[in-house]
Amino acid sequence: MIRISIVTITYNAQRSLQRTLDSVRSQTYPHIEHLIVDGASTDDTLAIALSYQAQSPHHVVIGSEPDRGLYDAMNKGLQQATGDYIVFLNAGDTLHAPDTIETVVTAVTASASPLPAVVYGDTAITDADGRFLHLRTHRPPEQLTWRSFRQGMLVCHQAFYARLDLARQFPYNLAYRHSSDVDWCIRIMKEAERQRLPLANAHAVLADFEEGGDTTQHHRASLMERFQVMASHYGTLQTILLHCWFVVRAVYRRFAGSKK
C-alpha cells in the first residue's frame, strides 16, 4: 500500500496552522504520515499541533527545535519521513479536497511500472481565510519534464509529490533562502529522466496556496535567486533570453488587458 508523508514546517504559525491540519485530518486516504517540523515556536503553535495529534486518524509526528531557516527545516522533514512519496504542505497551505491524497495515489497506481518519480497537479490561490481566489497563473503542462521550468515554476512544491527514495538524494540547497524549492524540483526531475522514470499528471487541483507567502513577501530577492537557479540548470544566455521574453509577454498582457 502506498504511504504518503506530508511535511508541515511551522514557526509561530498559530494564525494559519489550524486549517492546514484540518485539511490533512479530513483526508479519506488512510495511509498518511504527517510530520510537523517546528522551529521552536513561542506562540500557541505547538499546543495546536499537539491537540491535532491527539485527534488525527493519521500518524502524526511532532518535533520542535531551532533551525537555520525554512529549507533547513524541510531537510529535517526529508530525513525523518518514511513514506513512499513526500509532499511539503506548510502552515497556511491546504490540501484541496478530502480526496486529494486518494487522487495522488490513484495517479501513482495507474502508472505502469516503475512507480512515477513525481505526481503533480494544479494549485488554487486563496485569501487569508482560505477562500478561493483563482487558479495559479503558472499552470502545469500535460507532460512535465525538468525542462518545463524554463517557463517558470509551472508546478508549485505543494502540488509536487516526489518519490522519497529520489527526494532524499537531493537535500534543499541552503545557499538559496527563497527559491531552493525550485532547484529541488528540477534536480529531482533531472534524476527521473536519467533513470527513465515517468512523471504522472494527476489532472486535478491538489493544493491551495495562501496568497502572500514567502516568495511574495520577498519578491525581489526571490526573483534574483530564481534567475540563479535557472541559469545553473539551463545556462545563463538562455535564461537571459527567456527573461527578456517574460518581460515582453507581461507588457503585452498588460497592454491587451487595458484595451478590454
PDB file of C-alpha atoms in Angstrom:
ATOM      1  CA  MET A   1       0.000   0.000   0.000  1.00  0.00           C
ATOM      2  CA  ILE A   2       1.328   3.440  -0.955  1.00  0.00           C
ATOM      3  CA  ARG A   3       2.181   5.599   2.057  1.00  0.00           C
ATOM      4  CA  ILE A   4       2.275   9.392   1.770  1.00  0.00           C
ATOM      5  CA  SER A   5       4.440  11.587   4.002  1.00  0.00           C
ATOM      6  CA  ILE A   6       3.182  15.139   4.436  1.00  0.00           C
ATOM      7  CA  VAL A   7       5.677  17.560   5.976  1.00  0.00           C
ATOM      8  CA  THR A   8       4.496  20.794   7.552  1.00  0.00           C
ATOM      9  CA  ILE A   9       7.060  23.403   8.600  1.00  0.00           C
ATOM     10  CA  THR A  10       5.963  25.815  11.343  1.00  0.00           C
ATOM     11  CA  TYR A  11       7.284  28.777  13.260  1.00  0.00           C
ATOM     12  CA  ASN A  12       4.898  30.945  15.268  1.00  0.00           C
ATOM     13  CA  ALA A  13       2.143  29.823  12.916  1.00  0.00           C
ATOM     14  CA  GLN A  14      -0.854  29.883  15.240  1.00  0.00           C
ATOM     15  CA  ARG A  15      -2.871  32.099  12.873  1.00  0.00           C
ATOM     16  CA  SER A  16      -2.674  29.845   9.819  1.00  0.00           C
ATOM     17  CA  LEU A  17      -1.824  26.341  11.051  1.00  0.00           C
ATOM     18  CA  GLN A  18      -5.259  25.041  12.028  1.00  0.00           C
ATOM     19  CA  ARG A  19      -6.760  24.963   8.558  1.00  0.00           C
ATOM     20  CA  THR A  20      -3.659  23.168   7.250  1.00  0.00           C
ATOM     21  CA  LEU A  21      -4.081  20.495   9.921  1.00  0.00           C
ATOM     22  CA  ASP A  22      -7.832  20.264   9.299  1.00  0.00           C
ATOM     23  CA  SER A  23      -7.231  19.644   5.595  1.00  0.00           C
ATOM     24  CA  VAL A  24      -4.912  16.735   6.395  1.00  0.00           C
ATOM     25  CA  ARG A  25      -7.148  15.323   9.102  1.00  0.00           C
ATOM     26  CA  SER A  26     -10.103  15.266   6.686  1.00  0.00           C
ATOM     27  CA  GLN A  27      -8.287  13.095   4.118  1.00  0.00           C
ATOM     28  CA  THR A  28     -10.154   9.908   3.265  1.00  0.00           C
ATOM     29  CA  TYR A  29      -6.975   8.024   2.364  1.00  0.00           C
ATOM     30  CA  PRO A  30      -5.778   6.147   5.473  1.00  0.00           C
ATOM     31  CA  HIS A  31      -2.049   5.627   4.885  1.00  0.00           C
ATOM     32  CA  ILE A  32      -0.736   9.092   5.724  1.00  0.00           C
ATOM     33  CA  GLU A  33       2.224  10.118   7.843  1.00  0.00           C
ATOM     34  CA  HIS A  34       2.160  13.770   8.914  1.00  0.00           C
ATOM     35  CA  LEU A  35       5.413  15.288  10.156  1.00  0.00           C
ATOM     36  CA  ILE A  36       5.236  18.688  11.844  1.00  0.00           C
ATOM     37  CA  VAL A  37       8.690  20.245  11.987  1.00  0.00           C
ATOM     38  CA  ASP A  38       8.586  23.274  14.244  1.00  0.00           C
ATOM     39  CA  GLY A  39      11.344  25.848  14.665  1.00  0.00           C
ATOM     40  CA  ALA A  40      10.895  26.352  18.434  1.00  0.00           C
ATOM     41  CA  SER A  41       7.757  28.475  18.237  1.00  0.00           C
ATOM     42  CA  THR A  42       6.982  30.800  21.136  1.00  0.00           C
ATOM     43  CA  ASP A  43       3.242  31.195  20.457  1.00  0.00           C
ATOM     44  CA  ASP A  44       0.455  28.549  20.559  1.00  0.00           C
ATOM     45  CA  THR A  45       1.686  26.646  17.502  1.00  0.00           C
ATOM     46  CA  LEU A  46       2.778  23.577  19.475  1.00  0.00           C
ATOM     47  CA  ALA A  47      -0.424  23.483  21.524  1.00  0.00           C
ATOM     48  CA  ILE A  48      -2.438  23.477  18.293  1.00  0.00           C
ATOM     49  CA  ALA A  49      -0.236  20.733  16.838  1.00  0.00           C
ATOM     50  CA  LEU A  50      -0.477  18.566  19.949  1.00  0.00           C
ATOM     51  CA  SER A  51      -4.264  18.879  20.034  1.00  0.00           C
ATOM     52  CA  TYR A  52      -4.362  17.846  16.379  1.00  0.00           C
ATOM     53  CA  GLN A  53      -2.043  14.889  17.062  1.00  0.00           C
ATOM     54  CA  ALA A  54      -4.449  13.591  19.715  1.00  0.00           C
ATOM     55  CA  GLN A  55      -7.429  13.770  17.341  1.00  0.00           C
ATOM     56  CA  SER A  56      -5.987  12.880  13.949  1.00  0.00           C
ATOM     57  CA  PRO A  57      -6.726   9.485  12.370  1.00  0.00           C
ATOM     58  CA  HIS A  58      -3.294   9.617  10.731  1.00  0.00           C
ATOM     59  CA  HIS A  59       0.184   9.001  12.107  1.00  0.00           C
ATOM     60  CA  VAL A  60       1.415  12.375  13.372  1.00  0.00           C
ATOM     61  CA  VAL A  61       4.978  13.114  14.489  1.00  0.00           C
ATOM     62  CA  ILE A  62       5.865  16.472  16.045  1.00  0.00           C
ATOM     63  CA  GLY A  63       9.350  17.863  16.636  1.00  0.00           C
ATOM     64  CA  SER A  64      10.344  21.316  17.809  1.00  0.00           C
ATOM     65  CA  GLU A  65      13.845  22.777  17.891  1.00  0.00           C
ATOM     66  CA  PRO A  66      15.708  25.788  16.497  1.00  0.00           C
ATOM     67  CA  ASP A  67      16.698  25.580  12.841  1.00  0.00           C
ATOM     68  CA  ARG A  68      18.597  27.598  10.266  1.00  0.00           C
ATOM     69  CA  GLY A  69      15.517  28.609   8.319  1.00  0.00           C
ATOM     70  CA  LEU A  70      12.756  27.126   6.191  1.00  0.00           C
ATOM     71  CA  TYR A  71      14.864  24.883   3.971  1.00  0.00           C
ATOM     72  CA  ASP A  72      16.898  23.546   6.877  1.00  0.00           C
ATOM     73  CA  ALA A  73      13.611  22.517   8.496  1.00  0.00           C
ATOM     74  CA  MET A  74      12.430  20.972   5.234  1.00  0.00           C
ATOM     75  CA  ASN A  75      15.638  18.935   5.076  1.00  0.00           C
ATOM     76  CA  LYS A  76      14.870  17.624   8.561  1.00  0.00           C
ATOM     77  CA  GLY A  77      11.449  16.512   7.372  1.00  0.00           C
ATOM     78  CA  LEU A  78      13.010  14.930   4.309  1.00  0.00           C
ATOM     79  CA  GLN A  79      15.259  12.796   6.506  1.00  0.00           C
ATOM     80  CA  GLN A  80      12.559  11.860   9.024  1.00  0.00           C
ATOM     81  CA  ALA A  81       9.894  10.820   6.516  1.00  0.00           C
ATOM     82  CA  THR A  82       9.167   7.121   5.996  1.00  0.00           C
ATOM     83  CA  GLY A  83       6.537   7.159   3.234  1.00  0.00           C
ATOM     84  CA  ASP A  84       6.780   6.171  -0.411  1.00  0.00           C
ATOM     85  CA  TYR A  85       6.101   9.755  -1.522  1.00  0.00           C
ATOM     86  CA  ILE A  86       6.670  13.096   0.162  1.00  0.00           C
ATOM     87  CA  VAL A  87       4.973  16.477  -0.167  1.00  0.00           C
ATOM     88  CA  PHE A  88       5.590  19.731   1.705  1.00  0.00           C
ATOM     89  CA  LEU A  89       2.450  21.471   2.953  1.00  0.00           C
ATOM     90  CA  ASN A  90       3.428  24.376   5.160  1.00  0.00           C
ATOM     91  CA  ALA A  91       1.320  26.378   7.594  1.00  0.00           C
ATOM     92  CA  GLY A  92      -1.395  28.202   5.655  1.00  0.00           C
ATOM     93  CA  ASP A  93      -1.319  25.738   2.743  1.00  0.00           C
ATOM     94  CA  THR A  94      -4.076  23.148   2.455  1.00  0.00           C
ATOM     95  CA  LEU A  95      -4.895  20.029   0.518  1.00  0.00           C
ATOM     96  CA  HIS A  96      -7.563  20.997  -1.965  1.00  0.00           C
ATOM     97  CA  ALA A  97     -10.207  18.411  -1.099  1.00  0.00           C
ATOM     98  CA  PRO A  98     -10.782  15.471   1.278  1.00  0.00           C
ATOM     99  CA  ASP A  99      -9.923  13.029  -1.522  1.00  0.00           C
ATOM    100  CA  THR A 100      -6.740  14.792  -2.658  1.00  0.00           C
ATOM    101  CA  ILE A 101      -4.368  12.110  -1.372  1.00  0.00           C
ATOM    102  CA  GLU A 102      -6.603   9.419  -2.865  1.00  0.00           C
ATOM    103  CA  THR A 103      -6.294  11.250  -6.191  1.00  0.00           C
ATOM    104  CA  VAL A 104      -2.492  11.257  -5.894  1.00  0.00           C
ATOM    105  CA  VAL A 105      -2.349   7.559  -5.017  1.00  0.00           C
ATOM    106  CA  THR A 106      -4.680   6.740  -7.924  1.00  0.00           C
ATOM    107  CA  ALA A 107      -2.250   8.517 -10.248  1.00  0.00           C
ATOM    108  CA  VAL A 108       0.623   6.505  -8.748  1.00  0.00           C
ATOM    109  CA  THR A 109      -1.083   3.141  -9.130  1.00  0.00           C
ATOM    110  CA  ALA A 110      -2.449   3.921 -12.604  1.00  0.00           C
ATOM    111  CA  SER A 111       1.067   4.413 -13.922  1.00  0.00           C
ATOM    112  CA  ALA A 112       2.834   1.463 -15.481  1.00  0.00           C
ATOM    113  CA  SER A 113       5.839   0.068 -13.595  1.00  0.00           C
ATOM    114  CA  PRO A 114       8.119   1.580 -12.385  1.00  0.00           C
ATOM    115  CA  LEU A 115       6.383   3.903  -9.944  1.00  0.00           C
ATOM    116  CA  PRO A 116       6.453   7.506 -11.174  1.00  0.00           C
ATOM    117  CA  ALA A 117       9.182   9.712  -9.791  1.00  0.00           C
ATOM    118  CA  VAL A 118       6.700  12.553  -9.310  1.00  0.00           C
ATOM    119  CA  VAL A 119       2.949  13.032  -9.220  1.00  0.00           C
ATOM    120  CA  TYR A 120       1.962  16.617  -9.912  1.00  0.00           C
ATOM    121  CA  GLY A 121      -1.140  18.752 -10.297  1.00  0.00           C
ATOM    122  CA  ASP A 122      -2.622  22.226 -10.211  1.00  0.00           C
ATOM    123  CA  THR A 123      -2.795  24.770  -7.380  1.00  0.00           C
ATOM    124  CA  ALA A 124      -5.522  27.182  -6.296  1.00  0.00           C
ATOM    125  CA  ILE A 125      -4.747  30.563  -4.738  1.00  0.00           C
ATOM    126  CA  THR A 126      -6.785  31.531  -1.661  1.00  0.00           C
ATOM    127  CA  ASP A 127      -7.106  34.531   0.628  1.00  0.00           C
ATOM    128  CA  ALA A 128      -6.043  34.592   4.293  1.00  0.00           C
ATOM    129  CA  ASP A 129      -9.331  32.915   5.261  1.00  0.00           C
ATOM    130  CA  GLY A 130      -8.912  30.059   2.808  1.00  0.00           C
ATOM    131  CA  ARG A 131     -11.443  31.359   0.275  1.00  0.00           C
ATOM    132  CA  PHE A 132     -10.740  30.537  -3.395  1.00  0.00           C
ATOM    133  CA  LEU A 133      -9.457  33.472  -5.446  1.00  0.00           C
ATOM    134  CA  HIS A 134      -8.186  31.930  -8.681  1.00  0.00           C
ATOM    135  CA  LEU A 135      -6.054  29.162 -10.089  1.00  0.00           C
ATOM    136  CA  ARG A 136      -2.342  29.794 -10.031  1.00  0.00           C
ATOM    137  CA  THR A 137      -1.091  31.788 -13.029  1.00  0.00           C
ATOM    138  CA  HIS A 138       1.541  29.163 -13.863  1.00  0.00           C
ATOM    139  CA  ARG A 139      -0.332  26.000 -14.849  1.00  0.00           C
ATOM    140  CA  PRO A 140       1.152  22.503 -15.104  1.00  0.00           C
ATOM    141  CA  PRO A 141       1.758  21.184 -18.614  1.00  0.00           C
ATOM    142  CA  GLU A 142       0.158  17.962 -19.761  1.00  0.00           C
ATOM    143  CA  GLN A 143       3.569  16.285 -19.663  1.00  0.00           C
ATOM    144  CA  LEU A 144       6.051  17.754 -17.209  1.00  0.00           C
ATOM    145  CA  THR A 145       9.824  17.459 -17.607  1.00  0.00           C
ATOM    146  CA  TRP A 146      12.709  19.250 -15.928  1.00  0.00           C
ATOM    147  CA  ARG A 147      12.913  21.496 -18.990  1.00  0.00           C
ATOM    148  CA  SER A 148       9.368  22.733 -18.346  1.00  0.00           C
ATOM    149  CA  PHE A 149      10.571  25.017 -15.561  1.00  0.00           C
ATOM    150  CA  ARG A 150      12.382  27.175 -18.111  1.00  0.00           C
ATOM    151  CA  GLN A 151       8.977  28.866 -18.390  1.00  0.00           C
ATOM    152  CA  GLY A 152       8.807  29.374 -14.628  1.00  0.00           C
ATOM    153  CA  MET A 153       7.832  27.102 -11.766  1.00  0.00           C
ATOM    154  CA  LEU A 154       4.830  25.565 -13.507  1.00  0.00           C
ATOM    155  CA  VAL A 155       4.120  23.238 -10.574  1.00  0.00           C
ATOM    156  CA  CYS A 156       4.472  24.578  -7.049  1.00  0.00           C
ATOM    157  CA  HIS A 157       6.013  22.322  -4.427  1.00  0.00           C
ATOM    158  CA  GLN A 158       2.688  21.904  -2.564  1.00  0.00           C
ATOM    159  CA  ALA A 159       1.404  20.037  -5.635  1.00  0.00           C
ATOM    160  CA  PHE A 160       4.650  18.137  -6.289  1.00  0.00           C
ATOM    161  CA  TYR A 161       4.695  14.632  -4.751  1.00  0.00           C
ATOM    162  CA  ALA A 162       8.176  13.151  -5.065  1.00  0.00           C
ATOM    163  CA  ARG A 163       9.246   9.584  -4.532  1.00  0.00           C
ATOM    164  CA  LEU A 164      11.065   9.642  -1.214  1.00  0.00           C
ATOM    165  CA  ASP A 165      13.957   7.468  -2.356  1.00  0.00           C
ATOM    166  CA  LEU A 166      14.735  10.063  -5.048  1.00  0.00           C
ATOM    167  CA  ALA A 167      13.941  13.138  -2.968  1.00  0.00           C
ATOM    168  CA  ARG A 168      16.359  12.113  -0.228  1.00  0.00           C
ATOM    169  CA  GLN A 169      19.207  12.184  -2.728  1.00  0.00           C
ATOM    170  CA  PHE A 170      18.700  15.924  -3.173  1.00  0.00           C
ATOM    171  CA  PRO A 171      18.519  17.910   0.065  1.00  0.00           C
ATOM    172  CA  TYR A 172      17.429  21.522  -0.241  1.00  0.00           C
ATOM    173  CA  ASN A 173      20.325  23.845  -1.020  1.00  0.00           C
ATOM    174  CA  LEU A 174      20.633  26.214   1.945  1.00  0.00           C
ATOM    175  CA  ALA A 175      22.515  28.734  -0.184  1.00  0.00           C
ATOM    176  CA  TYR A 176      19.086  29.698  -1.563  1.00  0.00           C
ATOM    177  CA  ARG A 177      16.867  31.410   1.000  1.00  0.00           C
ATOM    178  CA  HIS A 178      13.688  31.790  -1.067  1.00  0.00           C
ATOM    179  CA  SER A 179      13.888  29.570  -4.159  1.00  0.00           C
ATOM    180  CA  SER A 180      15.536  26.329  -3.095  1.00  0.00           C
ATOM    181  CA  ASP A 181      12.246  24.529  -3.782  1.00  0.00           C
ATOM    182  CA  VAL A 182      12.583  25.398  -7.487  1.00  0.00           C
ATOM    183  CA  ASP A 183      16.093  23.951  -7.586  1.00  0.00           C
ATOM    184  CA  TRP A 184      14.957  20.855  -5.638  1.00  0.00           C
ATOM    185  CA  CYS A 185      12.121  20.094  -8.045  1.00  0.00           C
ATOM    186  CA  ILE A 186      14.349  20.493 -11.093  1.00  0.00           C
ATOM    187  CA  ARG A 187      17.047  18.220  -9.673  1.00  0.00           C
ATOM    188  CA  ILE A 188      14.515  15.502  -8.889  1.00  0.00           C
ATOM    189  CA  MET A 189      13.039  15.700 -12.384  1.00  0.00           C
ATOM    190  CA  LYS A 190      16.518  15.558 -13.931  1.00  0.00           C
ATOM    191  CA  GLU A 191      17.210  12.391 -11.973  1.00  0.00           C
ATOM    192  CA  ALA A 192      13.874  10.973 -13.085  1.00  0.00           C
ATOM    193  CA  GLU A 193      14.865  11.499 -16.709  1.00  0.00           C
ATOM    194  CA  ARG A 194      18.280   9.936 -16.087  1.00  0.00           C
ATOM    195  CA  GLN A 195      16.596   6.846 -14.637  1.00  0.00           C
ATOM    196  CA  ARG A 196      13.807   6.919 -17.251  1.00  0.00           C
ATOM    197  CA  LEU A 197      11.121   7.242 -14.618  1.00  0.00           C
ATOM    198  CA  PRO A 198       7.735   8.732 -15.552  1.00  0.00           C
ATOM    199  CA  LEU A 199       6.179  11.900 -14.117  1.00  0.00           C
ATOM    200  CA  ALA A 200       2.447  11.429 -13.579  1.00  0.00           C
ATOM    201  CA  ASN A 201      -0.108  14.186 -14.093  1.00  0.00           C
ATOM    202  CA  ALA A 202      -2.941  13.849 -11.554  1.00  0.00           C
ATOM    203  CA  HIS A 203      -5.169  16.088 -13.719  1.00  0.00           C
ATOM    204  CA  ALA A 204      -6.556  17.724 -10.590  1.00  0.00           C
ATOM    205  CA  VAL A 205      -6.117  20.669  -8.275  1.00  0.00           C
ATOM    206  CA  LEU A 206      -4.039  19.229  -5.450  1.00  0.00           C
ATOM    207  CA  ALA A 207      -3.210  22.194  -3.220  1.00  0.00           C
ATOM    208  CA  ASP A 208      -4.495  25.546  -2.031  1.00  0.00           C
ATOM    209  CA  PHE A 209      -1.818  28.180  -1.511  1.00  0.00           C
ATOM    210  CA  GLU A 210      -2.392  31.337   0.518  1.00  0.00           C
ATOM    211  CA  GLU A 211      -1.668  34.493  -1.439  1.00  0.00           C
ATOM    212  CA  GLY A 212       1.238  36.430   0.051  1.00  0.00           C
ATOM    213  CA  GLY A 213       3.613  33.600   1.031  1.00  0.00           C
ATOM    214  CA  ASP A 214       7.374  33.859   1.487  1.00  0.00           C
ATOM    215  CA  THR A 215       8.075  34.266  -2.219  1.00  0.00           C
ATOM    216  CA  THR A 216       5.558  37.112  -2.482  1.00  0.00           C
ATOM    217  CA  GLN A 217       6.859  38.849   0.637  1.00  0.00           C
ATOM    218  CA  HIS A 218      10.455  38.697  -0.643  1.00  0.00           C
ATOM    219  CA  HIS A 219       9.642  39.160  -4.314  1.00  0.00           C
ATOM    220  CA  ARG A 220      12.830  40.892  -5.493  1.00  0.00           C
ATOM    221  CA  ALA A 221      15.204  38.534  -3.661  1.00  0.00           C
ATOM    222  CA  SER A 222      13.182  35.557  -4.859  1.00  0.00           C
ATOM    223  CA  LEU A 223      13.368  36.678  -8.488  1.00  0.00           C
ATOM    224  CA  MET A 224      17.124  37.101  -8.266  1.00  0.00           C
ATOM    225  CA  GLU A 225      17.522  33.641  -6.757  1.00  0.00           C
ATOM    226  CA  ARG A 226      15.251  32.078  -9.351  1.00  0.00           C
ATOM    227  CA  PHE A 227      17.412  33.576 -12.071  1.00  0.00           C
ATOM    228  CA  GLN A 228      20.462  31.968 -10.440  1.00  0.00           C
ATOM    229  CA  VAL A 229      18.664  28.621 -10.182  1.00  0.00           C
ATOM    230  CA  MET A 230      17.546  28.703 -13.806  1.00  0.00           C
ATOM    231  CA  ALA A 231      20.976  29.787 -15.033  1.00  0.00           C
ATOM    232  CA  SER A 232      22.590  26.893 -13.174  1.00  0.00           C
ATOM    233  CA  HIS A 233      20.289  24.375 -14.879  1.00  0.00           C
ATOM    234  CA  TYR A 234      19.554  25.909 -18.293  1.00  0.00           C
ATOM    235  CA  GLY A 235      22.558  28.148 -18.938  1.00  0.00           C
ATOM    236  CA  THR A 236      22.998  31.890 -18.435  1.00  0.00           C
ATOM    237  CA  LEU A 237      22.365  33.004 -22.021  1.00  0.00           C
ATOM    238  CA  GLN A 238      19.181  31.003 -22.415  1.00  0.00           C
ATOM    239  CA  THR A 239      17.949  32.252 -19.041  1.00  0.00           C
ATOM    240  CA  ILE A 240      18.590  35.877 -20.043  1.00  0.00           C
ATOM    241  CA  LEU A 241      16.710  35.392 -23.317  1.00  0.00           C
ATOM    242  CA  LEU A 242      13.816  33.712 -21.531  1.00  0.00           C
ATOM    243  CA  HIS A 243      13.570  36.540 -19.003  1.00  0.00           C
ATOM    244  CA  CYS A 244      13.514  39.075 -21.826  1.00  0.00           C
ATOM    245  CA  TRP A 245      10.590  37.133 -23.277  1.00  0.00           C
ATOM    246  CA  PHE A 246       8.870  37.112 -19.873  1.00  0.00           C
ATOM    247  CA  VAL A 247       9.088  40.931 -19.774  1.00  0.00           C
ATOM    248  CA  VAL A 248       7.730  41.304 -23.315  1.00  0.00           C
ATOM    249  CA  ARG A 249       4.897  38.880 -22.556  1.00  0.00           C
ATOM    250  CA  ALA A 250       3.988  40.706 -19.340  1.00  0.00           C
ATOM    251  CA  VAL A 251       3.916  44.089 -21.122  1.00  0.00           C
ATOM    252  CA  TYR A 252       1.773  42.664 -23.924  1.00  0.00           C
ATOM    253  CA  ARG A 253      -0.713  41.135 -21.480  1.00  0.00           C
ATOM    254  CA  ARG A 254      -0.969  44.394 -19.557  1.00  0.00           C
ATOM    255  CA  PHE A 255      -1.486  46.340 -22.792  1.00  0.00           C
ATOM    256  CA  ALA A 256      -4.072  43.839 -24.057  1.00  0.00           C
ATOM    257  CA  GLY A 257      -5.894  43.944 -20.737  1.00  0.00           C
ATOM    258  CA  SER A 258      -6.096  47.749 -20.816  1.00  0.00           C
ATOM    259  CA  LYS A 259      -7.779  47.587 -24.234  1.00  0.00           C
ATOM    260  CA  LYS A 260     -10.669  45.433 -22.999  1.00  0.00           C
TER     261      LYS A 260
END
